[in-house]
Coordinates of C-alpha atoms in Angstrom, one line a residue:
S1 CA 107.1 91.5 104.2
D2 CA 109.7 95.2 104.2
V3 CA 107.4 97.8 104.8
A4 CA 109.6 100.7 103.2
T5 CA 109.3 98.3 99.5
K6 CA 105.8 97.7 99.8
R7 CA 105.0 101.6 100.1
A8 CA 106.9 102.3 97.5
A9 CA 105.3 99.8 95.5
Y10 CA 102.2 100.9 96.2
K11 CA 102.6 104.4 95.6
A12 CA 104.4 103.1 92.0
V13 CA 100.8 100.8 90.9
K14 CA 99.0 104.6 89.1
S15 CA 102.5 105.1 87.1
V16 CA 103.3 101.7 86.2
C17 CA 100.2 100.1 85.5
R18 CA 99.2 101.7 82.7
I19 CA 96.8 100.1 82.0
P20 CA 94.6 97.1 84.0
T21 CA 96.2 93.9 82.7
H22 CA 99.8 95.2 84.6
L23 CA 97.1 95.8 86.8
F24 CA 95.5 92.8 86.8
Y25 CA 99.0 91.1 86.7
F26 CA 100.0 93.1 90.4
T27 CA 97.4 92.0 92.2
E28 CA 98.3 88.3 91.2
L29 CA 101.6 89.0 91.9
C30 CA 100.3 90.7 95.9
E31 CA 98.8 87.8 96.2
K32 CA 101.0 85.2 95.5
L33 CA 104.2 87.0 97.6
S34 CA 101.3 87.2 100.6
G35 CA 101.2 83.6 100.9
L36 CA 99.0 82.3 103.4
S37 CA 97.7 86.4 104.7
S38 CA 93.9 86.5 104.2
G39 CA 93.0 90.0 103.1
W40 CA 94.2 93.5 101.1
G41 CA 95.9 95.5 103.8
R42 CA 95.1 99.2 103.4
G43 CA 98.1 99.9 100.8
M44 CA 96.9 97.5 98.3
R45 CA 93.3 99.2 98.4
R46 CA 94.4 102.3 98.8
A47 CA 96.6 101.6 95.4
I48 CA 93.9 100.1 93.8
S49 CA 91.5 102.9 94.5
E50 CA 94.0 105.1 93.8
W51 CA 94.6 103.3 90.1
Y52 CA 91.1 103.7 89.0
N53 CA 90.5 107.7 91.0
G54 CA 93.4 108.4 89.4
R55 CA 91.7 108.3 85.7
D56 CA 89.1 110.3 83.5
A57 CA 86.0 108.7 83.2
M58 CA 86.2 107.9 79.9
R59 CA 89.7 106.9 79.4
L60 CA 88.2 103.9 82.3
A61 CA 85.4 103.4 80.6
L62 CA 87.6 102.0 77.7
S63 CA 89.7 100.7 79.5
V64 CA 87.2 98.7 81.5
T65 CA 85.9 97.5 78.3
K66 CA 88.7 96.7 76.8
Y67 CA 90.5 94.1 79.3
R68 CA 87.0 92.9 81.4
A69 CA 89.8 90.6 83.2
R70 CA 93.3 88.7 83.1
E71 CA 95.2 87.0 85.2
G72 CA 92.1 86.0 87.1
W73 CA 91.2 88.9 87.9
S74 CA 88.1 90.9 86.8
H75 CA 87.4 95.2 87.8
R76 CA 84.8 93.6 89.8
D77 CA 87.0 91.9 91.6
L78 CA 89.4 94.5 92.0
L79 CA 86.7 97.3 92.8
R80 CA 85.2 95.0 95.3
L81 CA 88.4 94.0 97.2
A82 CA 89.6 97.1 97.2
H83 CA 86.7 98.7 98.3
V84 CA 86.5 101.9 95.6
K85 CA 84.4 104.7 96.8
P86 CA 84.5 107.0 93.5
C87 CA 86.4 110.3 93.7
D88 CA 83.5 111.7 91.6
D89 CA 80.4 111.1 89.5
L90 CA 81.9 110.1 86.2
V91 CA 83.8 107.5 88.1
G92 CA 81.0 106.0 89.9
L93 CA 79.3 106.0 86.7
V94 CA 81.8 103.8 85.0
L95 CA 82.0 101.7 88.8
K96 CA 78.9 101.1 88.6
Y97 CA 78.5 99.3 85.1
V98 CA 81.8 97.4 86.2
I99 CA 79.4 96.1 89.4
K100 CA 75.9 96.7 88.1
G101 CA 75.6 96.7 84.3
I102 CA 74.1 98.7 81.6
K103 CA 70.8 98.8 82.5
C104 CA 71.4 100.5 85.9
I105 CA 73.6 102.8 84.9
E106 CA 71.4 104.1 82.2
D107 CA 67.9 104.5 84.8
D108 CA 70.7 106.4 86.4
V109 CA 71.5 108.6 84.4
K110 CA 68.4 109.8 83.1
E111 CA 67.0 109.9 87.2
K112 CA 70.7 112.4 88.0
H113 CA 72.0 113.2 84.9
N114 CA 69.9 114.5 82.3
D115 CA 70.6 116.1 79.3
E116 CA 74.7 116.9 80.9
P117 CA 76.7 114.9 77.8
K118 CA 79.8 114.3 79.9
F119 CA 77.7 111.4 81.4
E120 CA 75.3 110.4 78.0
R121 CA 79.2 110.7 76.4
I122 CA 79.8 107.6 78.5
L123 CA 77.2 106.2 79.2
E124 CA 76.3 106.2 74.8
Y125 CA 79.9 104.9 74.6
L126 CA 78.3 101.9 77.1
K127 CA 75.8 100.9 75.3
A128 CA 77.4 100.8 72.4
V129 CA 80.2 98.1 73.2
E130 CA 76.9 95.6 75.1
C131 CA 75.4 95.9 71.6
V132 CA 78.3 95.0 70.1
K133 CA 78.8 92.2 72.0
S134 CA 75.5 90.7 70.9
S135 CA 75.2 91.8 67.4
R136 CA 75.9 89.1 64.7
D137 CA 75.7 92.7 62.1
E138 CA 79.3 93.1 60.8
E139 CA 78.3 95.6 59.1
F140 CA 76.3 97.0 62.6
V141 CA 79.4 96.4 64.6
C142 CA 81.7 97.9 62.0
K143 CA 80.0 101.8 62.1
M144 CA 80.5 101.2 65.9
I145 CA 83.6 100.5 66.2
D146 CA 84.0 104.0 63.8
K147 CA 81.8 105.8 65.6
H148 CA 83.6 105.3 69.1

């Protein structure tokens, strides 16, 4: 309940929580420490938002696909509770993938960002992840891992 300690902890989230597992663990600890408190305060929402917006979009795409959920939390949960507003269109694409899935962002890239290499690269990676998740072809999976 010490305000200065909370502020320091929230400020450190971006540098201390290097991977989503750490962010999920931090979130779980905050929930346990808050006890009967309902909802997330501004500091918690800002810390989570800054974590997502402080990442390069491709690095964020790698993180959200490698560490989908831990400690009973998913990226979708954190994005929903923190009301994360993307800092740019590339991060927005990754966050939209987390919330709405691959089909939605495919349409988005075709409509708004056609022939933009950064968007195409992220979309290609996320499509490969989706293909690998459902593939039974070991050779195909190995090729996708080597490529990405």
